Every structure is written in C-alpha cells, then in structure tokens.
Amino acid sequence: MKPEAAVVGAGPAGILAATVISEGGFTTKVYEEHPVIGEPNHCAGLLSVTGLGKLGIDLSDEFIQNRVYGGRVYSPDGEFIEIRDRKPRAYVVDRGRFDRYLADAASDAGVEFMLSSRVDRLRFMEGTCMGFTVDGDVHTPWIVVDSEGAGGRLLSRSGIETGQSGILTGYNTEIGGVEVDPELVEVWFGDEFAESFYAWVIPIDESTVRCGLGTAGGGGIDRLKGFVRRRFGASKLRGVTAGQVCTGPPVDRAAYSGLLLAGDVAGQVKATTGGGVVMGGLCARLAGETAVDALGCGDICWGRLSEYERRWRGLYGRELRTMYTARRLLNRMTDERFNGLLAGLMEADLQGVLGDLVSRGDMDLQAGVIREAVRNPRLLYVLLRGVGVAALGELVSLLR
Ligand SMILES: Cc1cc2nc3c(=O)[nH]c(=O)nc-3n(C[C@H](O)[C@H](O)[C@H](O)COP(=O)(O)OP(=O)(O)OC[C@H]3O[C@@H](n4cnc5c(N)ncnc54)[C@H](O)[C@@H]3O)c2cc1C
C-alpha cells in the first residue's frame, strides 16, 4: 500500500518525526541507506537529562552507559576550571543502541523501516515534491520528511541547495585502561588539536572513555593521536570513526510543498557543541505534527507546511542564532586569548559563579546562560578583556 508519509534517514530526527506521523494515524515508512539502524555510530553520545525529558524518551539501561555531573574546561596551556553539580546533568549513551531503542518504539507505533534503501533523488513537479526514487523505482508518498543528516547531499542531488555552512569532520574513539573522574566530561580547546572546535573526553566508567575532536583543519586522525598522547600518554588508537558535525546556523528554508527538513540537514543543531540529537529531535517532532495536520486536511502545499517553519523558528530560532554567534566568537579566539580568558576567570575566582549559572541553565537552550553571564558585572569584565568589546557586543545585541 502507498505510504501517506515517507521519511528519509533513520537517525533520531527521522525516527521521531515518523513516530509522530504514525501515531497521528497515517501510514509511514522510513528509508535508511544502511542495513542496521544506528550503524555506523560516530557520535560521542552525550545527551542532556533535560533534553531527553523534553523529547519524552523513557530512560533505559539498554542505551545509558553513564551519568555525568559536570565538566572541566581546559585552555590550550592545560589549565582548567571545573564545574560540578549535585545532580546528573547528562547521560552518556551508546548512540547505536539509542537509535535502535527509538526505532523499536517507532515500530510499535506502526512505522515501517525500509533498510538498505538509499533514496537516490527527490522528484519535483512545479515546485512540489512528488516523491523520490530508490534504486530507480519511483515512490510517491503524499509527504516527505528529509532527515538525511548534515550536508544535505540528497537535497543537492535533487537540485536544492540549502547553503548549509560550518560543517566540520568529527572523530571519535574509545580508550580503556585510563584513570578519569567518571562524573566529569572534559572539553579541551586549542588549535593544535581542534581548530575551530574542541576535543572531548567523555567517561563511560572510571577507566574507559570516549574521546574525540572536531576540526576545521585537515589531518584529524593525527590530531586525535596527538591529543590522546597528551592527555593519556598513549598513542595507539583502535577503531576511529568519523562523521560530520554542524557548527553553522540553521538553513534559511526547511519547508517546501510536499517536503519538510528536520534535524542536522536543517541545521537544527547547537553550533556551540555540534550536538543535534535533542534540538533536531524537538524540531522533528514539530515536523511530524505539521505533517499530521497537512495529511488530515489533504493539503501539503507550502502555505500549510510553512506552519512548521513558524513553530520551530518561533521556539528555537533565537536560541540557535545565539549559539551560532557564540560559536563564531569562539572560532575567532586565538589560543593566547583562551589562555588569558581562563586565567582571568580563575584569578577573579569566578568558578563558583560559573557553576551556579550552569547548574541553573539548560544544556540545550544555552542563550539563557549566555545572557546571565554577560549580565554579571564581574564575569562581563573578564569576558571583555578575554574576548574583546566588538565580538562580545555582537553576542549581546542578539540577547536583547
Ligand atoms: C564525532 C561526532 C560526535 C557527536 N557527538 C554528539 C553528542 O555527544 N551529542 C549530540 O547531541 N550530538 C552529537 N553529534 C551530532 C549528532 O550525531 C547529530 O546531531 C545527529 O545524529 C543528527 O541526527 P539526524 O537524525 O538529523 O541525522 P543522522 O543521525 O545523521 O541520521 C541521518 C540518517 O540518514 C541516512 N541517510 C542519509 N542519506 C540517505 C539517503 N539518501 N537515503 C537513505 N538514508 C539516508 C544516514 O545513513 C543516517 O542514518 C556528534 C556528531 C559527530 C560526528
């Protein structure tokens, strides 16, 4: 039977959009190019406690590997500030298992998964998406949700350029036999390892970590080796995976007649960290709701589907833009400035103030924390010295 809705990509965004549509009473198929959902897994798997709550995802030991309470932020010269909360702030998850857990719930809701099915091209007629081809076969659902992930290669092959920018390559590996605080993640800044981004250490337990970095420069695997050598004194890496990380702004357009974009492909990602599971998932649920409304009225024209644009931009557009401006500001910071900023924060004894801000803030909606930070006169003074008036002014203007 012809599905009423088709979703491209069985990542979290695609699965969540499909679940909402199927629960809304419409037949829904998800097309995934890989034979196994969640594989290959290239994600660091750090998801906020509040984010999973907002997505309404039940917690399960099937995918949760650890709980973290805070983190250490390192400057390029190896100094760090530590922030630790009394309650868990984030879960470390096995992303492959997480995606399969979501897919099982989607199947229970009636979603059908078409695995090893790569969508070749979307088909348009007079500006309306009329379906797509898989291995040359034409499929004609009423509505398509494209959740193909970062970069929008399918869209590009189909003649739509989203103009998505700020895509980096991220590398990840797991290392055992180390000693870490299992409650804290580590974030390391510095151009040597992670140009225009950062390196991370995410504890799975006290002796195993997931370790990785994103970089705008080349030679990512060598950089990761260098980072692991510096942090753990080891240089052999087993099983490095790589994937695309979005650090740019959201795309200008995420709704077309017959077609909605959700997740990384729409730039619905925290540009500060590249984390897109929660934000993309929240937007994907809105895409699903809009699809249900449109299918219910039998109207899949842009006029009706633009309701999706209105809703996701209204709820998260400003957040995403603020995080993108913060990312640009971070990208302009030299190693020297980072060292100076961290030293300034420690000199002024602001760790407690920062800890308090972060514990009251939201890991996914970071504009609130940024706003409070620039309203604190002591923090503002250190930030102005470390970041510069012009750069900080740009951020402040967005927060008004
Ligand atoms: C190294 C690294 C670490 C990361 N760490 C984190 C983290 O700790 N926390 C976090 O929140 N985010 C993290 N991210 C980002 C996170 O992985 C993405 O934001 C998230 O996966 C986006 O979900 P999505 O559903 O939009 O796309 P994806 O998860 O990329 O899923 C897209 C799916 O579509 C499929 N597909 C693509 N094209 C086609 C086609 N033509 N036909 C059929 N199927 C197709 C792909 O195979 C894929 O399965 C990380 C990313 C990287 C690279």
Short mmCIF file of C-alpha atoms and ligand atoms in Angstrom, two decimals:
data_model
loop_
_atom_site.label_atom_id
_atom_site.label_comp_id
_atom_site.label_asym_id
_atom_site.label_seq_id
_atom_site.Cartn_x
_atom_site.Cartn_y
_atom_site.Cartn_z
CA MET A 1 0.00 0.00 0.00
CA LYS A 2 1.25 3.50 -0.80
CA PRO A 3 2.50 5.15 2.43
CA GLU A 4 0.97 8.50 3.23
CA ALA A 5 4.28 9.76 4.61
CA ALA A 6 7.88 8.83 3.90
CA VAL A 7 10.90 9.81 5.95
CA VAL A 8 14.45 9.78 4.62
CA GLY A 9 17.01 8.68 7.24
CA ALA A 10 16.66 6.56 10.38
CA GLY A 11 18.64 8.89 12.67
CA PRO A 12 16.90 10.30 15.75
CA ALA A 13 15.23 13.14 13.81
CA GLY A 14 13.77 10.82 11.16
CA ILE A 15 12.62 8.21 13.67
CA LEU A 16 10.94 10.78 15.93
CA ALA A 17 9.19 12.54 13.03
CA ALA A 18 7.97 9.17 11.72
CA THR A 19 6.68 8.13 15.16
CA VAL A 20 4.59 11.30 15.48
CA ILE A 21 3.11 10.86 11.99
CA SER A 22 2.28 7.22 12.56
CA GLU A 23 0.74 7.97 15.97
CA GLY A 24 -1.31 10.61 14.14
CA GLY A 25 -2.92 7.78 12.18
CA PHE A 26 -1.05 7.88 8.85
CA THR A 27 0.97 5.08 7.27
CA THR A 28 4.64 5.96 7.46
CA LYS A 29 7.79 4.41 6.02
CA VAL A 30 11.37 5.32 6.92
CA TYR A 31 14.00 4.76 4.21
CA GLU A 32 17.51 4.15 5.57
CA GLU A 33 20.53 3.51 3.38
CA HIS A 34 22.34 1.30 5.93
CA PRO A 35 21.32 -2.28 6.74
CA VAL A 36 21.35 -1.72 10.54
CA ILE A 37 19.84 1.30 12.32
CA GLY A 38 22.40 3.22 14.37
CA GLU A 39 25.38 1.81 12.47
CA PRO A 40 27.93 3.12 11.72
CA ASN A 41 27.92 5.00 15.02
CA HIS A 42 30.20 8.04 15.07
CA CYS A 43 28.55 10.01 17.87
CA ALA A 44 30.05 10.86 21.26
CA GLY A 45 26.66 10.14 22.82
CA LEU A 46 26.38 12.93 25.39
CA LEU A 47 22.71 13.89 25.83
CA SER A 48 21.29 16.24 28.44
CA VAL A 49 18.97 14.92 31.15
CA THR A 50 16.51 17.74 30.45
CA GLY A 51 16.69 17.19 26.69
CA LEU A 52 15.73 13.54 26.90
CA GLY A 53 12.91 14.59 29.24
CA LYS A 54 11.62 17.16 26.72
CA LEU A 55 11.70 14.53 23.99
CA GLY A 56 9.66 12.23 26.23
CA ILE A 57 12.16 9.38 25.83
CA ASP A 58 11.95 6.78 28.60
CA LEU A 59 15.31 6.09 30.20
CA SER A 60 16.67 2.62 29.78
CA ASP A 61 19.85 0.74 30.66
CA GLU A 62 19.62 -0.57 27.11
CA PHE A 63 21.38 2.60 25.97
CA ILE A 64 22.51 4.59 29.06
CA GLN A 65 26.16 3.89 29.88
CA ASN A 66 26.92 6.58 32.47
CA ARG A 67 25.65 9.74 34.18
CA VAL A 68 27.77 12.87 34.33
CA TYR A 69 27.50 15.71 36.84
CA GLY A 70 29.66 18.40 35.27
CA GLY A 71 32.86 19.04 33.42
CA ARG A 72 36.30 20.52 33.20
CA VAL A 73 37.10 23.12 30.56
CA TYR A 74 40.78 23.19 29.59
CA SER A 75 42.60 26.07 27.94
CA PRO A 76 45.31 25.28 25.37
CA ASP A 77 48.03 25.62 28.03
CA GLY A 78 46.41 22.82 30.10
CA GLU A 79 44.85 24.94 32.90
CA PHE A 80 41.24 24.10 33.67
CA ILE A 81 38.15 25.20 35.51
CA GLU A 82 35.81 22.61 36.97
CA ILE A 83 32.06 22.80 37.34
CA ARG A 84 30.24 20.03 39.20
CA ASP A 85 26.55 19.83 40.02
CA ARG A 86 24.92 17.78 42.75
CA LYS A 87 22.58 16.06 40.31
CA PRO A 88 23.31 14.37 36.95
CA ARG A 89 23.31 16.84 34.07
CA ALA A 90 23.81 14.46 31.15
CA TYR A 91 23.71 10.83 30.13
CA VAL A 92 26.41 9.06 28.19
CA VAL A 93 24.57 6.85 25.73
CA ASP A 94 25.51 4.23 23.19
CA ARG A 95 24.12 6.02 20.13
CA GLY A 96 23.69 2.85 18.10
CA ARG A 97 21.56 1.29 20.83
CA PHE A 98 19.78 4.59 21.46
CA ASP A 99 18.71 4.86 17.80
CA ARG A 100 17.55 1.22 17.79
CA TYR A 101 15.60 1.81 21.02
CA LEU A 102 13.80 4.75 19.32
CA ALA A 103 13.23 2.61 16.22
CA ASP A 104 11.64 -0.18 18.30
CA ALA A 105 9.22 2.34 19.82
CA ALA A 106 8.50 3.68 16.31
CA SER A 107 7.80 0.15 15.02
CA ASP A 108 5.41 -0.36 17.94
CA ALA A 109 3.66 2.83 16.79
CA GLY A 110 3.29 1.31 13.31
CA VAL A 111 6.28 2.81 11.45
CA GLU A 112 7.76 0.54 8.77
CA PHE A 113 11.54 0.64 8.23
CA MET A 114 12.93 0.06 4.76
CA LEU A 115 16.59 -0.76 5.44
CA SER A 116 19.37 -0.83 2.82
CA SER A 117 17.18 1.61 0.86
CA ARG A 118 19.09 4.64 -0.31
CA VAL A 119 16.95 7.43 -1.69
CA ASP A 120 18.63 8.48 -4.94
CA ARG A 121 16.78 11.63 -5.74
CA LEU A 122 13.72 13.64 -4.71
CA ARG A 123 11.32 14.36 -7.59
CA PHE A 124 9.72 17.76 -8.01
CA MET A 125 6.93 18.98 -10.26
CA GLU A 126 6.23 22.71 -10.40
CA GLY A 127 7.97 23.23 -7.07
CA THR A 128 6.13 20.44 -5.23
CA CYS A 129 7.94 17.34 -4.00
CA MET A 130 6.18 14.39 -5.64
CA GLY A 131 8.23 11.61 -4.01
CA PHE A 132 11.58 10.05 -4.81
CA THR A 133 13.42 7.17 -6.38
CA VAL A 134 15.14 4.24 -4.64
CA ASP A 135 17.25 2.07 -6.97
CA GLY A 136 15.41 3.64 -9.87
CA ASP A 137 11.95 2.70 -8.50
CA VAL A 138 9.57 5.61 -8.10
CA HIS A 139 7.87 6.13 -4.71
CA THR A 140 5.04 8.64 -4.36
CA PRO A 141 4.06 9.31 -0.72
CA TRP A 142 1.89 12.37 -0.07
CA ILE A 143 4.53 13.99 2.05
CA VAL A 144 8.29 13.54 2.59
CA VAL A 145 10.33 14.44 5.67
CA ASP A 146 14.01 14.65 4.79
CA SER A 147 16.19 13.81 7.82
CA GLU A 148 19.25 12.68 5.89
CA GLY A 149 21.74 14.29 8.32
CA ALA A 150 24.36 17.00 7.87
CA GLY A 151 25.31 18.34 4.47
CA GLY A 152 22.11 17.72 2.51
CA ARG A 153 23.66 15.58 -0.23
CA LEU A 154 20.31 14.14 -1.29
CA LEU A 155 18.83 17.64 -1.50
CA SER A 156 21.79 18.80 -3.52
CA ARG A 157 21.47 15.85 -5.95
CA SER A 158 17.80 16.80 -6.27
CA GLY A 159 18.57 20.40 -7.20
CA ILE A 160 18.03 22.08 -3.80
CA GLU A 161 20.96 23.91 -2.25
CA THR A 162 20.37 24.70 1.41
CA GLY A 163 23.61 26.72 1.63
CA GLN A 164 24.42 24.93 4.89
CA SER A 165 27.76 26.12 6.24
CA GLY A 166 30.09 25.33 9.13
CA ILE A 167 30.31 21.58 8.62
CA LEU A 168 33.40 20.02 10.21
CA THR A 169 34.63 16.48 10.49
CA GLY A 170 34.42 14.93 13.94
CA TYR A 171 36.50 11.90 15.05
CA ASN A 172 35.74 9.55 17.91
CA THR A 173 37.41 6.60 19.57
CA GLU A 174 37.16 4.58 22.79
CA ILE A 175 40.12 4.03 25.09
CA GLY A 176 40.35 1.66 28.05
CA GLY A 177 42.87 1.31 30.86
CA VAL A 178 42.89 5.03 31.76
CA GLU A 179 42.12 6.85 35.00
CA VAL A 180 39.43 9.54 34.92
CA ASP A 181 36.75 11.03 37.14
CA PRO A 182 33.69 9.13 35.90
CA GLU A 183 31.38 12.06 36.80
CA LEU A 184 33.06 14.72 34.64
CA VAL A 185 33.40 15.32 30.92
CA GLU A 186 36.46 17.19 29.68
CA VAL A 187 36.47 19.85 26.98
CA TRP A 188 39.86 20.90 25.60
CA PHE A 189 40.38 24.00 23.47
CA GLY A 190 43.42 24.64 21.30
CA ASP A 191 44.27 24.94 17.60
CA GLU A 192 46.88 22.17 17.78
CA PHE A 193 44.16 19.53 18.17
CA ALA A 194 40.89 21.13 17.34
CA GLU A 195 40.89 24.15 15.04
CA SER A 196 37.55 26.00 15.27
CA PHE A 197 36.17 23.41 17.69
CA TYR A 198 37.35 21.38 20.69
CA ALA A 199 38.44 17.94 21.85
CA TRP A 200 36.43 15.93 24.37
CA VAL A 201 36.84 13.15 26.89
CA ILE A 202 33.58 11.50 27.92
CA PRO A 203 33.79 8.92 30.71
CA ILE A 204 31.96 5.64 30.29
CA ASP A 205 33.34 4.49 33.66
CA GLU A 206 36.45 5.32 35.73
CA SER A 207 38.79 3.50 33.30
CA THR A 208 37.09 3.79 29.88
CA VAL A 209 36.46 6.95 27.89
CA ARG A 210 35.06 8.04 24.58
CA CYS A 211 37.50 10.55 23.25
CA GLY A 212 37.35 12.69 20.14
CA LEU A 213 37.61 16.03 18.46
CA GLY A 214 36.26 18.14 15.64
CA THR A 215 38.48 20.27 13.49
CA ALA A 216 38.27 22.65 10.58
CA GLY A 217 41.88 21.80 9.72
CA GLY A 218 42.95 18.58 7.99
CA GLY A 219 44.76 15.57 9.48
CA GLY A 220 42.06 14.77 12.05
CA ILE A 221 43.32 11.30 12.94
CA ASP A 222 46.86 12.56 13.56
CA ARG A 223 45.42 15.35 15.69
CA LEU A 224 43.41 12.81 17.68
CA LYS A 225 46.55 10.70 18.18
CA GLY A 226 48.35 13.84 19.37
CA PHE A 227 45.53 14.67 21.77
CA VAL A 228 45.36 11.15 23.20
CA ARG A 229 49.14 11.16 23.65
CA ARG A 230 49.00 14.45 25.52
CA ARG A 231 46.02 13.54 27.70
CA PHE A 232 46.70 9.84 28.39
CA GLY A 233 50.27 9.22 27.29
CA ALA A 234 49.01 6.62 24.78
CA SER A 235 49.21 6.97 21.04
CA LYS A 236 47.67 3.81 19.59
CA LEU A 237 44.08 4.27 18.54
CA ARG A 238 41.75 1.40 17.84
CA GLY A 239 38.66 1.93 15.79
CA VAL A 240 38.39 5.63 14.98
CA THR A 241 35.05 6.66 13.50
CA ALA A 242 34.36 9.93 11.68
CA GLY A 243 31.25 11.90 10.85
CA GLN A 244 30.05 15.37 10.04
CA VAL A 245 29.44 17.93 12.79
CA CYS A 246 27.27 21.00 12.14
CA THR A 247 28.57 24.24 13.62
CA GLY A 248 26.71 26.64 11.34
CA PRO A 249 23.39 28.47 11.51
CA PRO A 250 20.02 26.87 10.69
CA VAL A 251 19.15 26.73 6.99
CA ASP A 252 17.05 29.54 5.50
CA ARG A 253 14.25 27.23 4.40
CA ALA A 254 13.01 23.97 5.94
CA ALA A 255 9.54 23.67 4.35
CA TYR A 256 8.62 23.20 0.68
CA SER A 257 5.39 21.98 -0.87
CA GLY A 258 5.31 18.26 -0.04
CA LEU A 259 8.64 18.34 1.81
CA LEU A 260 9.88 19.17 5.32
CA LEU A 261 13.52 19.14 6.51
CA ALA A 262 14.32 18.09 10.08
CA GLY A 263 17.47 17.52 12.14
CA ASP A 264 21.06 18.16 11.07
CA VAL A 265 20.04 18.68 7.44
CA ALA A 266 18.13 21.78 8.58
CA GLY A 267 20.97 22.98 10.83
CA GLN A 268 18.82 22.38 13.92
CA VAL A 269 21.96 21.88 15.97
CA LYS A 270 23.70 23.64 18.88
CA ALA A 271 26.51 25.35 16.96
CA THR A 272 28.47 25.72 20.21
CA THR A 273 28.87 21.95 20.67
CA GLY A 274 27.64 20.38 17.41
CA GLY A 275 25.09 18.39 19.45
CA GLY A 276 21.95 17.87 17.41
CA VAL A 277 20.14 14.89 18.87
CA VAL A 278 17.90 16.84 21.25
CA MET A 279 17.36 20.03 19.23
CA GLY A 280 16.90 18.09 15.98
CA GLY A 281 14.55 15.70 17.76
CA LEU A 282 12.41 18.52 19.15
CA CYS A 283 12.11 20.12 15.71
CA ALA A 284 11.47 16.74 14.06
CA ARG A 285 8.51 16.19 16.36
CA LEU A 286 7.13 19.55 15.19
CA ALA A 287 7.69 18.47 11.57
CA GLY A 288 5.73 15.29 12.35
CA GLU A 289 2.87 17.29 13.89
CA THR A 290 2.70 19.61 10.88
CA ALA A 291 2.68 16.59 8.55
CA VAL A 292 -0.24 15.09 10.51
CA ASP A 293 -2.22 18.36 10.21
CA ALA A 294 -1.45 18.63 6.49
CA LEU A 295 -2.37 15.00 5.76
CA GLY A 296 -5.54 15.42 7.80
CA CYS A 297 -6.63 18.37 5.62
CA GLY A 298 -5.33 16.83 2.39
CA ASP A 299 -3.25 19.95 1.79
CA ILE A 300 0.51 19.51 1.51
CA CYS A 301 1.18 22.91 -0.11
CA TRP A 302 3.84 25.23 1.20
CA GLY A 303 1.21 27.57 2.67
CA ARG A 304 0.14 24.90 5.17
CA LEU A 305 3.57 23.34 5.71
CA SER A 306 5.10 26.75 6.47
CA GLU A 307 3.39 26.36 9.86
CA TYR A 308 6.37 24.12 10.66
CA GLU A 309 8.80 26.98 9.91
CA ARG A 310 6.78 29.31 12.09
CA ARG A 311 6.73 26.90 15.01
CA TRP A 312 10.33 25.67 15.11
CA ARG A 313 11.81 29.08 14.38
CA GLY A 314 9.49 30.66 16.96
CA LEU A 315 10.55 28.18 19.65
CA TYR A 316 14.22 27.67 18.84
CA GLY A 317 15.33 30.13 16.10
CA ARG A 318 16.72 32.72 18.50
CA GLU A 319 18.44 30.07 20.61
CA LEU A 320 20.09 28.59 17.53
CA ARG A 321 21.23 32.01 16.28
CA THR A 322 22.65 32.95 19.68
CA MET A 323 24.58 29.68 19.93
CA TYR A 324 25.86 30.23 16.38
CA THR A 325 27.10 33.73 17.30
CA ALA A 326 28.79 32.26 20.38
CA ARG A 327 30.45 29.66 18.12
CA ARG A 328 31.74 32.41 15.76
CA LEU A 329 33.09 34.25 18.75
CA LEU A 330 34.88 31.11 19.99
CA ASN A 331 36.27 30.50 16.49
CA ARG A 332 37.87 33.94 16.47
CA MET A 333 39.66 33.35 19.78
CA THR A 334 43.37 32.62 19.50
CA ASP A 335 44.99 30.11 21.86
CA GLU A 336 46.60 33.05 23.65
CA ARG A 337 43.22 34.65 24.27
CA PHE A 338 41.77 31.37 25.55
CA ASN A 339 44.66 31.03 27.98
CA GLY A 340 44.12 34.64 29.10
CA LEU A 341 40.36 34.17 29.48
CA LEU A 342 40.67 31.07 31.64
CA ALA A 343 43.44 32.62 33.73
CA GLY A 344 41.21 35.72 34.18
CA LEU A 345 38.27 33.58 35.35
CA MET A 346 40.47 31.78 37.86
CA GLU A 347 42.18 34.97 39.08
CA ALA A 348 38.79 36.57 39.70
CA ASP A 349 37.68 33.39 41.50
CA LEU A 350 34.63 33.04 39.27
CA GLN A 351 34.37 29.26 39.22
CA GLY A 352 31.55 29.33 41.77
CA VAL A 353 29.62 31.97 39.81
CA LEU A 354 30.02 29.96 36.61
CA GLY A 355 29.00 26.73 38.36
CA ASP A 356 25.88 28.41 39.68
CA LEU A 357 24.99 29.76 36.20
CA VAL A 358 25.47 26.41 34.55
CA SER A 359 23.51 24.48 37.18
CA ARG A 360 20.54 26.82 36.69
CA GLY A 361 20.92 26.84 32.90
CA ASP A 362 19.75 24.49 30.17
CA MET A 363 22.37 22.42 28.31
CA ASP A 364 20.36 22.63 25.09
CA LEU A 365 18.90 26.13 25.24
CA GLN A 366 22.11 27.97 26.07
CA ALA A 367 21.05 31.57 25.32
CA GLY A 368 19.76 31.93 28.90
CA VAL A 369 23.16 31.04 30.39
CA ILE A 370 24.95 33.34 27.94
CA ARG A 371 22.51 36.16 28.80
CA GLU A 372 23.06 35.74 32.54
CA ALA A 373 26.82 35.54 32.06
CA VAL A 374 27.01 38.90 30.29
CA ARG A 375 24.70 40.47 32.91
CA ASN A 376 27.08 39.56 35.73
CA PRO A 377 29.44 42.58 36.07
CA ARG A 378 32.41 40.53 37.30
CA LEU A 379 32.04 37.97 34.51
CA LEU A 380 31.44 40.69 31.92
CA TYR A 381 34.69 42.40 32.92
CA VAL A 382 36.72 39.19 32.41
CA LEU A 383 34.87 38.36 29.18
CA LEU A 384 35.51 41.83 27.77
CA ARG A 385 39.21 41.51 28.48
CA GLY A 386 39.38 37.97 27.08
CA VAL A 387 37.09 38.20 24.08
CA GLY A 388 37.15 41.86 23.11
CA VAL A 389 34.45 44.54 23.04
CA ALA A 390 33.44 44.17 19.38
CA ALA A 391 32.96 40.39 19.50
CA LEU A 392 31.07 40.44 22.77
CA GLY A 393 28.89 43.34 21.55
CA GLU A 394 27.69 41.17 18.66
CA LEU A 395 26.55 38.49 21.09
CA VAL A 396 24.93 40.94 23.50
CA SER A 397 22.92 42.55 20.66
CA LEU A 398 21.31 39.15 19.96
CA LEU A 399 20.33 38.67 23.57
CA ARG A 400 18.35 41.90 23.93
C1 LIG B 1 32.04 12.75 16.15
C2 LIG B 1 30.65 13.24 16.48
C3 LIG B 1 30.25 13.34 17.80
C4 LIG B 1 28.95 13.79 18.10
N1 LIG B 1 28.58 13.85 19.42
C5 LIG B 1 27.32 14.26 19.75
C6 LIG B 1 26.89 14.25 21.10
O1 LIG B 1 27.62 13.88 22.01
N2 LIG B 1 25.61 14.69 21.37
C7 LIG B 1 24.77 15.11 20.38
O2 LIG B 1 23.62 15.52 20.65
N3 LIG B 1 25.16 15.11 19.07
C8 LIG B 1 26.41 14.69 18.74
N4 LIG B 1 26.80 14.66 17.43
C9 LIG B 1 25.87 15.16 16.41
C10 LIG B 1 24.78 14.12 16.16
O3 LIG B 1 25.37 12.91 15.71
C11 LIG B 1 23.79 14.66 15.12
O4 LIG B 1 23.34 15.94 15.53
C12 LIG B 1 22.58 13.74 14.98
O5 LIG B 1 22.98 12.43 14.64
C13 LIG B 1 21.64 14.29 13.91
O6 LIG B 1 20.55 13.43 13.79
P1 LIG B 1 19.77 13.34 12.38
O7 LIG B 1 18.69 12.36 12.60
O8 LIG B 1 19.44 14.70 11.90
O9 LIG B 1 20.85 12.77 11.35
P2 LIG B 1 21.71 11.44 11.39
O10 LIG B 1 21.82 10.91 12.77
O11 LIG B 1 22.98 11.78 10.66
O12 LIG B 1 20.86 10.41 10.55
C14 LIG B 1 20.69 10.54 9.16
C15 LIG B 1 20.43 9.15 8.60
O13 LIG B 1 20.05 9.29 7.23
C16 LIG B 1 20.67 8.29 6.47
N5 LIG B 1 20.72 8.77 5.08
C17 LIG B 1 21.41 9.80 4.56
N6 LIG B 1 21.15 9.95 3.27
C18 LIG B 1 20.26 8.99 2.93
C19 LIG B 1 19.59 8.64 1.72
N7 LIG B 1 19.83 9.31 0.58
N8 LIG B 1 18.74 7.59 1.73
C20 LIG B 1 18.50 6.88 2.88
N9 LIG B 1 19.12 7.17 4.04
C21 LIG B 1 19.97 8.22 4.08
C22 LIG B 1 22.03 8.16 7.12
O14 LIG B 1 22.65 6.93 6.83
C23 LIG B 1 21.67 8.28 8.60
O15 LIG B 1 21.37 7.02 9.16
C24 LIG B 1 28.08 14.20 17.08
C25 LIG B 1 28.48 14.09 15.73
C26 LIG B 1 29.75 13.61 15.44
C27 LIG B 1 30.16 13.49 14.01
#
